[in-house]
mmCIF file of C-alpha atoms in Angstrom:
data_model
loop_
_atom_site.group_PDB
_atom_site.id
_atom_site.type_symbol
_atom_site.label_atom_id
_atom_site.label_comp_id
_atom_site.label_asym_id
_atom_site.label_seq_id
_atom_site.Cartn_x
_atom_site.Cartn_y
_atom_site.Cartn_z
ATOM 1 C CA UNK N 1 95.196 147.227 99.141
ATOM 2 C CA UNK N 2 94.804 150.959 98.967
ATOM 3 C CA UNK N 3 92.511 152.651 101.612
ATOM 4 C CA UNK N 4 91.173 155.795 101.922
ATOM 5 C CA UNK N 5 88.879 157.985 104.147
ATOM 6 C CA UNK N 6 85.747 160.051 103.266
ATOM 7 C CA UNK N 7 82.346 160.974 105.018
ATOM 8 C CA UNK N 8 79.870 158.671 105.132
ATOM 9 C CA UNK N 9 76.767 158.723 102.794
ATOM 10 C CA UNK N 10 73.418 157.338 103.223
ATOM 11 C CA UNK N 11 73.862 154.425 101.415
ATOM 12 C CA UNK N 12 76.825 153.382 103.633
ATOM 13 C CA UNK N 13 74.312 152.236 106.371
ATOM 14 C CA UNK N 14 74.341 148.295 105.464
ATOM 15 C CA UNK N 15 78.262 148.315 105.777
ATOM 16 C CA UNK N 16 77.919 150.647 108.880
ATOM 17 C CA UNK N 17 75.608 147.826 110.228
ATOM 18 C CA UNK N 18 78.419 145.327 109.411
ATOM 19 C CA UNK N 19 80.730 147.004 111.307
ATOM 20 C CA UNK N 20 78.705 147.458 114.474
ATOM 21 C CA UNK N 21 78.042 144.009 114.631
ATOM 22 C CA UNK N 22 81.795 143.009 115.253
ATOM 23 C CA UNK N 23 82.543 145.798 118.004
ATOM 24 C CA UNK N 24 81.390 143.993 120.839
ATOM 25 C CA UNK N 25 79.714 145.691 124.012
ATOM 26 C CA UNK N 26 80.248 149.387 125.124
ATOM 27 C CA UNK N 27 80.654 150.499 121.840
ATOM 28 C CA UNK N 28 77.634 152.938 122.046
ATOM 29 C CA UNK N 29 78.838 155.417 119.111
ATOM 30 C CA UNK N 30 77.990 152.484 116.549
ATOM 31 C CA UNK N 31 74.953 150.233 117.954
ATOM 32 C CA UNK N 32 73.698 147.246 116.075
ATOM 33 C CA UNK N 33 70.620 149.166 114.984
ATOM 34 C CA UNK N 34 69.847 149.998 111.350
ATOM 35 C CA UNK N 35 67.440 152.837 112.161
ATOM 36 C CA UNK N 36 69.889 154.093 114.970
ATOM 37 C CA UNK N 37 72.568 153.786 112.501
ATOM 38 C CA UNK N 38 70.788 155.937 109.539
ATOM 39 C CA UNK N 39 69.996 158.846 111.884
ATOM 40 C CA UNK N 40 73.360 159.001 112.649
ATOM 41 C CA UNK N 41 74.267 159.235 109.431
ATOM 42 C CA UNK N 42 71.425 161.575 108.696
ATOM 43 C CA UNK N 43 73.318 163.812 111.217
ATOM 44 C CA UNK N 44 76.270 163.360 109.926
ATOM 45 C CA UNK N 45 75.305 164.333 106.524
ATOM 46 C CA UNK N 46 73.182 167.094 107.260
ATOM 47 C CA UNK N 47 76.773 168.364 109.255
ATOM 48 C CA UNK N 48 78.971 167.994 106.328
ATOM 49 C CA UNK N 49 76.192 170.167 104.442
ATOM 50 C CA UNK N 50 75.887 173.018 106.688
ATOM 51 C CA UNK N 51 76.641 176.221 106.194
ATOM 52 C CA UNK N 52 78.426 178.644 108.692
ATOM 53 C CA UNK N 53 81.499 177.781 110.773
ATOM 54 C CA UNK N 54 80.888 178.110 114.346
ATOM 55 C CA UNK N 55 80.403 174.760 115.985
ATOM 56 C CA UNK N 56 76.796 174.225 116.918
ATOM 57 C CA UNK N 57 75.928 170.251 117.330
ATOM 58 C CA UNK N 58 77.565 168.655 114.520
ATOM 59 C CA UNK N 59 78.189 164.970 113.610
ATOM 60 C CA UNK N 60 81.058 164.262 111.102
ATOM 61 C CA UNK N 61 81.331 160.678 110.460
ATOM 62 C CA UNK N 62 83.917 159.595 108.421
ATOM 63 C CA UNK N 63 84.660 156.055 106.986
ATOM 64 C CA UNK N 64 87.460 153.944 105.386
ATOM 65 C CA UNK N 65 86.893 152.503 101.586
ATOM 66 C CA UNK N 66 88.897 150.138 99.834
ATOM 67 C CA UNK N 67 89.728 151.978 96.702
ATOM 68 C CA UNK N 68 89.883 148.798 95.053
ATOM 69 C CA UNK N 69 86.478 147.192 95.988
ATOM 70 C CA UNK N 70 84.467 149.728 98.173
ATOM 71 C CA UNK N 71 84.722 147.848 100.828
ATOM 72 C CA UNK N 72 84.118 149.681 104.167
ATOM 73 C CA UNK N 73 86.586 148.762 106.673
ATOM 74 C CA UNK N 74 86.469 151.344 109.623
ATOM 75 C CA UNK N 75 84.550 154.245 110.966
ATOM 76 C CA UNK N 76 85.682 157.520 113.202
ATOM 77 C CA UNK N 77 83.523 160.307 114.381
ATOM 78 C CA UNK N 78 84.225 164.006 115.234
ATOM 79 C CA UNK N 79 81.383 165.647 117.769
ATOM 80 C CA UNK N 80 81.804 169.692 117.112
ATOM 81 C CA UNK N 81 80.562 170.335 120.271
ATOM 82 C CA UNK N 82 79.186 168.677 123.781
ATOM 83 C CA UNK N 83 76.432 169.855 125.360
ATOM 84 C CA UNK N 84 74.486 171.211 123.219
ATOM 85 C CA UNK N 85 71.367 168.827 123.537
ATOM 86 C CA UNK N 86 71.917 168.138 127.136
ATOM 87 C CA UNK N 87 74.483 168.587 129.490
ATOM 88 C CA UNK N 88 77.805 166.312 129.031
ATOM 89 C CA UNK N 89 78.602 164.605 132.315
ATOM 90 C CA UNK N 90 81.682 163.015 133.584
ATOM 91 C CA UNK N 91 83.290 161.936 137.029
ATOM 92 C CA UNK N 92 86.171 163.535 137.920
ATOM 93 C CA UNK N 93 88.319 161.329 140.313
ATOM 94 C CA UNK N 94 89.451 163.474 143.362
ATOM 95 C CA UNK N 95 90.970 163.096 146.656
ATOM 96 C CA UNK N 96 89.878 164.544 149.967
ATOM 97 C CA UNK N 97 92.076 164.680 153.103
ATOM 98 C CA UNK N 98 90.712 164.639 156.852
ATOM 99 C CA UNK N 99 92.612 164.640 159.755
ATOM 100 C CA UNK N 100 91.413 164.051 163.578
ATOM 101 C CA UNK N 101 93.994 165.818 165.955
ATOM 102 C CA UNK N 102 91.966 163.696 169.096
ATOM 103 C CA UNK N 103 93.126 160.027 167.019
ATOM 104 C CA UNK N 104 96.300 161.710 165.481
ATOM 105 C CA UNK N 105 95.098 160.139 161.941
ATOM 106 C CA UNK N 106 95.473 161.112 158.498
ATOM 107 C CA UNK N 107 92.880 160.092 156.055
ATOM 108 C CA UNK N 108 93.158 160.276 152.250
ATOM 109 C CA UNK N 109 89.853 158.996 150.218
ATOM 110 C CA UNK N 110 89.026 159.096 146.675
ATOM 111 C CA UNK N 111 85.970 160.710 145.825
ATOM 112 C CA UNK N 112 84.036 160.811 142.716
ATOM 113 C CA UNK N 113 82.322 164.336 141.800
ATOM 114 C CA UNK N 114 79.594 164.566 138.849
ATOM 115 C CA UNK N 115 80.880 167.604 136.444
ATOM 116 C CA UNK N 116 79.880 169.197 133.012
ATOM 117 C CA UNK N 117 83.739 170.207 132.715
ATOM 118 C CA UNK N 118 83.667 169.490 129.176
ATOM 119 C CA UNK N 119 80.900 171.139 128.269
ATOM 120 C CA UNK N 120 81.073 173.033 124.701
ATOM 121 C CA UNK N 121 84.351 170.840 124.156
ATOM 122 C CA UNK N 122 84.519 168.818 120.975
ATOM 123 C CA UNK N 123 84.589 165.179 120.840
ATOM 124 C CA UNK N 124 86.678 162.227 118.703
ATOM 125 C CA UNK N 125 84.937 158.600 118.943
ATOM 126 C CA UNK N 126 83.467 155.849 117.103
ATOM 127 C CA UNK N 127 87.114 154.740 116.051
ATOM 128 C CA UNK N 128 86.826 151.113 114.962
ATOM 129 C CA UNK N 129 88.397 149.226 112.727
ATOM 130 C CA UNK N 130 88.076 145.430 111.105
ATOM 131 C CA UNK N 131 89.833 142.961 113.251
ATOM 132 C CA UNK N 132 91.754 141.500 110.093
ATOM 133 C CA UNK N 133 93.060 145.185 108.980
ATOM 134 C CA UNK N 134 94.550 146.061 112.582
ATOM 135 C CA UNK N 135 98.319 144.644 111.522
ATOM 136 C CA UNK N 136 98.558 146.922 108.845
ATOM 137 C CA UNK N 137 98.853 150.119 110.233
ATOM 138 C CA UNK N 138 95.265 151.397 109.116
ATOM 139 C CA UNK N 139 94.326 152.436 112.642
ATOM 140 C CA UNK N 140 96.659 155.152 112.607
ATOM 141 C CA UNK N 141 95.598 156.477 109.217
ATOM 142 C CA UNK N 142 91.713 156.215 110.654
ATOM 143 C CA UNK N 143 92.348 157.993 113.908
ATOM 144 C CA UNK N 144 94.732 160.580 112.903
ATOM 145 C CA UNK N 145 91.756 161.538 109.848
ATOM 146 C CA UNK N 146 89.954 163.378 112.266
ATOM 147 C CA UNK N 147 92.811 165.630 113.448
ATOM 148 C CA UNK N 148 93.527 166.384 109.491
ATOM 149 C CA UNK N 149 89.712 167.106 109.066
ATOM 150 C CA UNK N 150 89.854 169.451 112.308
ATOM 151 C CA UNK N 151 93.251 171.282 110.735
ATOM 152 C CA UNK N 152 91.225 171.933 107.139
ATOM 153 C CA UNK N 153 88.164 173.126 109.166
ATOM 154 C CA UNK N 154 89.698 174.931 112.222
ATOM 155 C CA UNK N 155 87.177 177.394 112.591
ATOM 156 C CA UNK N 156 84.335 174.591 113.248
ATOM 157 C CA UNK N 157 85.702 173.369 116.518
ATOM 158 C CA UNK N 158 86.534 174.968 119.618
ATOM 159 C CA UNK N 159 89.211 175.190 122.054
ATOM 160 C CA UNK N 160 89.562 171.584 123.208
ATOM 161 C CA UNK N 161 89.047 168.090 122.304
ATOM 162 C CA UNK N 162 87.588 164.872 124.615
ATOM 163 C CA UNK N 163 87.931 161.493 123.780
ATOM 164 C CA UNK N 164 85.864 158.808 125.856
ATOM 165 C CA UNK N 165 87.191 154.893 125.840
ATOM 166 C CA UNK N 166 85.370 152.005 126.728
ATOM 167 C CA UNK N 167 85.670 150.936 130.215
ATOM 168 C CA UNK N 168 86.581 147.684 131.454
ATOM 169 C CA UNK N 169 84.452 144.726 131.304
ATOM 170 C CA UNK N 170 84.848 140.830 131.093
ATOM 171 C CA UNK N 171 84.217 138.140 128.592
ATOM 172 C CA UNK N 172 80.848 137.853 129.497
ATOM 173 C CA UNK N 173 79.873 141.541 128.916
ATOM 174 C CA UNK N 174 79.670 142.565 132.859
ATOM 175 C CA UNK N 175 80.979 145.994 133.715
ATOM 176 C CA UNK N 176 82.398 145.783 137.333
ATOM 177 C CA UNK N 177 81.967 149.750 137.730
ATOM 178 C CA UNK N 178 78.289 149.522 136.225
ATOM 179 C CA UNK N 179 77.405 146.684 138.991
ATOM 180 C CA UNK N 180 79.314 148.581 141.636
ATOM 181 C CA UNK N 181 77.224 151.541 141.265
ATOM 182 C CA UNK N 182 75.309 152.356 138.164
ATOM 183 C CA UNK N 183 72.944 149.234 138.870
ATOM 184 C CA UNK N 184 72.224 150.180 142.195
ATOM 185 C CA UNK N 185 69.808 153.115 140.780
ATOM 186 C CA UNK N 186 68.730 151.551 137.580
ATOM 187 C CA UNK N 187 67.806 147.737 138.138
ATOM 188 C CA UNK N 188 69.194 146.524 135.077
ATOM 189 C CA UNK N 189 71.996 144.498 133.688
ATOM 190 C CA UNK N 190 74.799 145.981 131.724
ATOM 191 C CA UNK N 191 74.263 144.778 128.562
ATOM 192 C CA UNK N 192 70.573 146.120 129.092
ATOM 193 C CA UNK N 193 71.889 149.617 130.002
ATOM 194 C CA UNK N 194 74.609 149.537 127.398
ATOM 195 C CA UNK N 195 72.069 148.740 124.652
ATOM 196 C CA UNK N 196 69.541 151.643 125.651
ATOM 197 C CA UNK N 197 72.795 154.009 126.076
ATOM 198 C CA UNK N 198 73.928 153.187 122.547
ATOM 199 C CA UNK N 199 70.450 153.943 121.133
ATOM 200 C CA UNK N 200 69.335 157.079 123.309
ATOM 201 C CA UNK N 201 72.719 158.225 124.651
ATOM 202 C CA UNK N 202 73.538 158.389 128.469
ATOM 203 C CA UNK N 203 71.276 160.836 129.810
ATOM 204 C CA UNK N 204 69.207 158.732 131.347
ATOM 205 C CA UNK N 205 72.114 158.090 133.468
ATOM 206 C CA UNK N 206 72.660 161.865 134.407
ATOM 207 C CA UNK N 207 68.839 162.282 135.295
ATOM 208 C CA UNK N 208 68.789 159.436 137.917
ATOM 209 C CA UNK N 209 72.351 159.013 139.069
ATOM 210 C CA UNK N 210 73.012 160.850 142.553
ATOM 211 C CA UNK N 211 74.621 164.512 142.161
ATOM 212 C CA UNK N 212 76.724 163.998 145.247
ATOM 213 C CA UNK N 213 80.080 163.138 145.360
ATOM 214 C CA UNK N 214 80.671 159.332 145.740
ATOM 215 C CA UNK N 215 83.372 158.143 148.198
ATOM 216 C CA UNK N 216 85.003 154.955 146.087
ATOM 217 C CA UNK N 217 85.501 153.540 149.322
ATOM 218 C CA UNK N 218 82.334 152.416 149.731
ATOM 219 C CA UNK N 219 82.364 150.908 146.278
ATOM 220 C CA UNK N 220 83.063 146.724 145.857
ATOM 221 C CA UNK N 221 86.707 146.374 145.261
ATOM 222 C CA UNK N 222 85.966 145.011 141.585
ATOM 223 C CA UNK N 223 84.676 148.508 140.546
ATOM 224 C CA UNK N 224 87.635 150.510 142.058
ATOM 225 C CA UNK N 225 89.850 148.636 140.537
ATOM 226 C CA UNK N 226 88.650 149.570 136.870
ATOM 227 C CA UNK N 227 88.049 153.445 137.554
ATOM 228 C CA UNK N 228 90.040 154.799 134.393
ATOM 229 C CA UNK N 229 90.917 151.685 132.975
ATOM 230 C CA UNK N 230 90.121 150.945 129.316
ATOM 231 C CA UNK N 231 88.791 147.744 127.735
ATOM 232 C CA UNK N 232 91.811 145.829 126.786
ATOM 233 C CA UNK N 233 91.028 146.418 122.902
ATOM 234 C CA UNK N 234 91.073 150.413 123.835
ATOM 235 C CA UNK N 235 94.898 150.098 125.039
ATOM 236 C CA UNK N 236 96.198 150.707 121.388
ATOM 237 C CA UNK N 237 93.536 153.955 121.122
ATOM 238 C CA UNK N 238 94.585 155.253 124.243
ATOM 239 C CA UNK N 239 98.383 154.758 123.362
ATOM 240 C CA UNK N 240 97.592 156.755 119.973
ATOM 241 C CA UNK N 241 95.836 159.339 121.693
ATOM 242 C CA UNK N 242 98.602 160.108 124.299
ATOM 243 C CA UNK N 243 100.813 160.538 121.129
ATOM 244 C CA UNK N 244 98.728 162.800 119.903
ATOM 245 C CA UNK N 245 99.017 165.033 123.184
ATOM 246 C CA UNK N 246 95.572 164.023 125.110
ATOM 247 C CA UNK N 247 96.094 163.716 128.773
ATOM 248 C CA UNK N 248 94.305 161.893 131.750
ATOM 249 C CA UNK N 249 93.369 163.806 134.809
ATOM 250 C CA UNK N 250 90.856 161.516 136.659
ATOM 251 C CA UNK N 251 87.622 162.085 134.343
ATOM 252 C CA UNK N 252 85.896 158.737 133.894
ATOM 253 C CA UNK N 253 83.173 157.438 132.013
ATOM 254 C CA UNK N 254 79.559 157.727 134.380
ATOM 255 C CA UNK N 255 78.481 154.653 132.541
ATOM 256 C CA UNK N 256 81.299 152.201 132.867
ATOM 257 C CA UNK N 257 84.132 153.949 134.161
ATOM 258 C CA UNK N 258 86.611 154.341 131.433
ATOM 259 C CA UNK N 259 88.924 157.298 131.015
ATOM 260 C CA UNK N 260 88.189 160.356 129.297
ATOM 261 C CA UNK N 261 90.771 161.974 127.617
ATOM 262 C CA UNK N 262 91.266 165.575 126.513
ATOM 263 C CA UNK N 263 93.756 167.881 124.831
ATOM 264 C CA UNK N 264 93.801 171.364 123.205
ATOM 265 C CA UNK N 265 93.149 171.212 119.545
ATOM 266 C CA UNK N 266 95.761 173.739 118.411
ATOM 267 C CA UNK N 267 98.312 171.568 120.359
ATOM 268 C CA UNK N 268 97.489 168.373 118.878
ATOM 269 C CA UNK N 269 100.523 166.743 117.035
ATOM 270 C CA UNK N 270 98.771 166.005 113.923
ATOM 271 C CA UNK N 271 96.960 169.653 113.726
ATOM 272 C CA UNK N 272 100.186 171.735 115.007
ATOM 273 C CA UNK N 273 102.438 169.742 112.418
ATOM 274 C CA UNK N 274 100.409 169.599 109.466
ATOM 275 C CA UNK N 275 101.420 171.534 106.463
ATOM 276 C CA UNK N 276 99.528 172.959 103.574
ATOM 277 C CA UNK N 277 101.482 172.838 100.318
ATOM 278 C CA UNK N 278 100.251 172.783 96.598
ATOM 279 C CA UNK N 279 100.669 169.860 94.581
ATOM 280 C CA UNK N 280 103.971 169.984 92.475
ATOM 281 C CA UNK N 281 104.004 168.985 88.875
ATOM 282 C CA UNK N 282 106.942 166.861 89.297
ATOM 283 C CA UNK N 283 105.880 163.302 90.268
ATOM 284 C CA UNK N 284 107.767 161.157 92.740
ATOM 285 C CA UNK N 285 108.739 157.515 91.557
ATOM 286 C CA UNK N 286 106.811 154.561 92.294
ATOM 287 C CA UNK N 287 107.263 152.263 94.983
ATOM 288 C CA UNK N 288 108.365 154.601 97.856
ATOM 289 C CA UNK N 289 107.970 153.958 101.521
ATOM 290 C CA UNK N 290 104.760 155.469 102.888
ATOM 291 C CA UNK N 291 106.009 158.774 104.197
ATOM 292 C CA UNK N 292 102.829 161.228 105.169
ATOM 293 C CA UNK N 293 99.344 161.017 105.833
ATOM 294 C CA UNK N 294 97.490 163.329 103.322
ATOM 295 C CA UNK N 295 93.918 165.142 102.806
ATOM 296 C CA UNK N 296 92.533 166.982 100.164
ATOM 297 C CA UNK N 297 89.151 168.774 100.125
ATOM 298 C CA UNK N 298 86.537 170.220 102.191
ATOM 299 C CA UNK N 299 83.433 168.990 104.023
ATOM 300 C CA UNK N 300 81.371 166.508 101.582
ATOM 301 C CA UNK N 301 84.816 166.302 99.439
ATOM 302 C CA UNK N 302 87.259 165.549 102.090
ATOM 303 C CA UNK N 303 89.554 162.463 101.563
ATOM 304 C CA UNK N 304 92.602 161.624 103.440
ATOM 305 C CA UNK N 305 94.938 158.734 102.799
ATOM 306 C CA UNK N 306 98.653 157.500 103.551
ATOM 307 C CA UNK N 307 101.298 157.804 100.693
ATOM 308 C CA UNK N 308 104.811 158.537 99.817
ATOM 309 C CA UNK N 309 105.472 162.543 99.450
ATOM 310 C CA UNK N 310 108.162 164.637 99.632
ATOM 311 C CA UNK N 311 108.274 168.620 99.876
ATOM 312 C CA UNK N 312 109.944 170.418 97.097
ATOM 313 C CA UNK N 313 110.798 173.769 96.250
ATOM 314 C CA UNK N 314 107.233 173.796 94.003
ATOM 315 C CA UNK N 315 105.005 172.077 96.706
ATOM 316 C CA UNK N 316 104.466 168.779 97.718
ATOM 317 C CA UNK N 317 105.580 165.715 95.165
ATOM 318 C CA UNK N 318 103.499 162.699 94.687
ATOM 319 C CA UNK N 319 103.615 159.659 92.419
ATOM 320 C CA UNK N 320 101.591 160.035 89.353
ATOM 321 C CA UNK N 321 99.766 156.828 90.340
ATOM 322 C CA UNK N 322 98.529 158.848 93.657
ATOM 323 C CA UNK N 323 97.733 161.922 91.880
ATOM 324 C CA UNK N 324 95.518 159.879 89.455
ATOM 325 C CA UNK N 325 94.218 158.210 91.870
ATOM 326 C CA UNK N 326 92.730 160.924 94.096
ATOM 327 C CA UNK N 327 91.926 163.152 91.478
ATOM 328 C CA UNK N 328 94.406 165.642 91.963
ATOM 329 C CA UNK N 329 95.954 168.413 90.224
ATOM 330 C CA UNK N 330 98.657 170.592 90.090
ATOM 331 C CA UNK N 331 98.522 173.727 92.490
ATOM 332 C CA UNK N 332 95.469 172.257 94.380
ATOM 333 C CA UNK N 333 96.355 172.623 98.160
ATOM 334 C CA UNK N 334 96.497 169.461 100.357
ATOM 335 C CA UNK N 335 97.651 168.797 103.950
ATOM 336 C CA UNK N 336 100.156 166.605 104.977
ATOM 337 C CA UNK N 337 101.761 165.572 108.209
ATOM 338 C CA UNK N 338 104.686 162.791 108.664
ATOM 339 C CA UNK N 339 103.172 159.459 109.394
#
């Protein structure tokens, strides 16, 4: 099987709905709702077609397609600039030290501060791969294709990029963080709030949540224990993000308490190490091991895949079958980075 990454199209909505039905709770970027998915694809198509380079409020949705069958096996997204339509909120976990000389005691407490620290940053999200494909190493291609897109369209993105990971919830879909904090103000179960969030965004939470610092000691132990803890299925994604250079500094999602990590785009490993080279005339022998992630084209013509490749004096050599499959020609500039 040969898989490649391409922009989403309007006729992908049914395939995307199949993906969305397998994500489980808390995956707000892929709501299991056909109309909502159609709107997101429309937003993405408009973003790819937009002229002008500076980031506004774009969504770039990428899908992983099997070349032989057209089957869609995964999705990944990039939001060009957070805070365009409404402020982007996160909690920042901080510590407060208080001392009483009379009692001779020093107390350290953790506090959640509501912040807009990432307004204006880009966001990578919407990463989902069908479970049966996760043992084939395709998750790395899907995740890193976003950074190759950013490298090939650098002017369309700001300085920083963030990633929000799903917070921990139990097998029944209950979120201890939501139950310990958010539910106190909204009087709705996590599943109902989760669906509303996936369809309409989390602005409703920001509108009604308290704006004052929240001392975590006042939360139930179950809620405190999952602050900054990703869902079990998100642990591999977190490891991939960390390998790219994302860091966690106490920022958590206001909805489910999952970690929000961030990095500087020019320091992201795939962006920093990717090289743009012309396709060489000389072809590599067939059957070599996968050595590179590659990308060609711009905007609607963007495509990423993984293959064997070798730098030569004439440029980047690929196998003849890869050159034919991806419609490459000698001298065409493509990007590559070690797999």
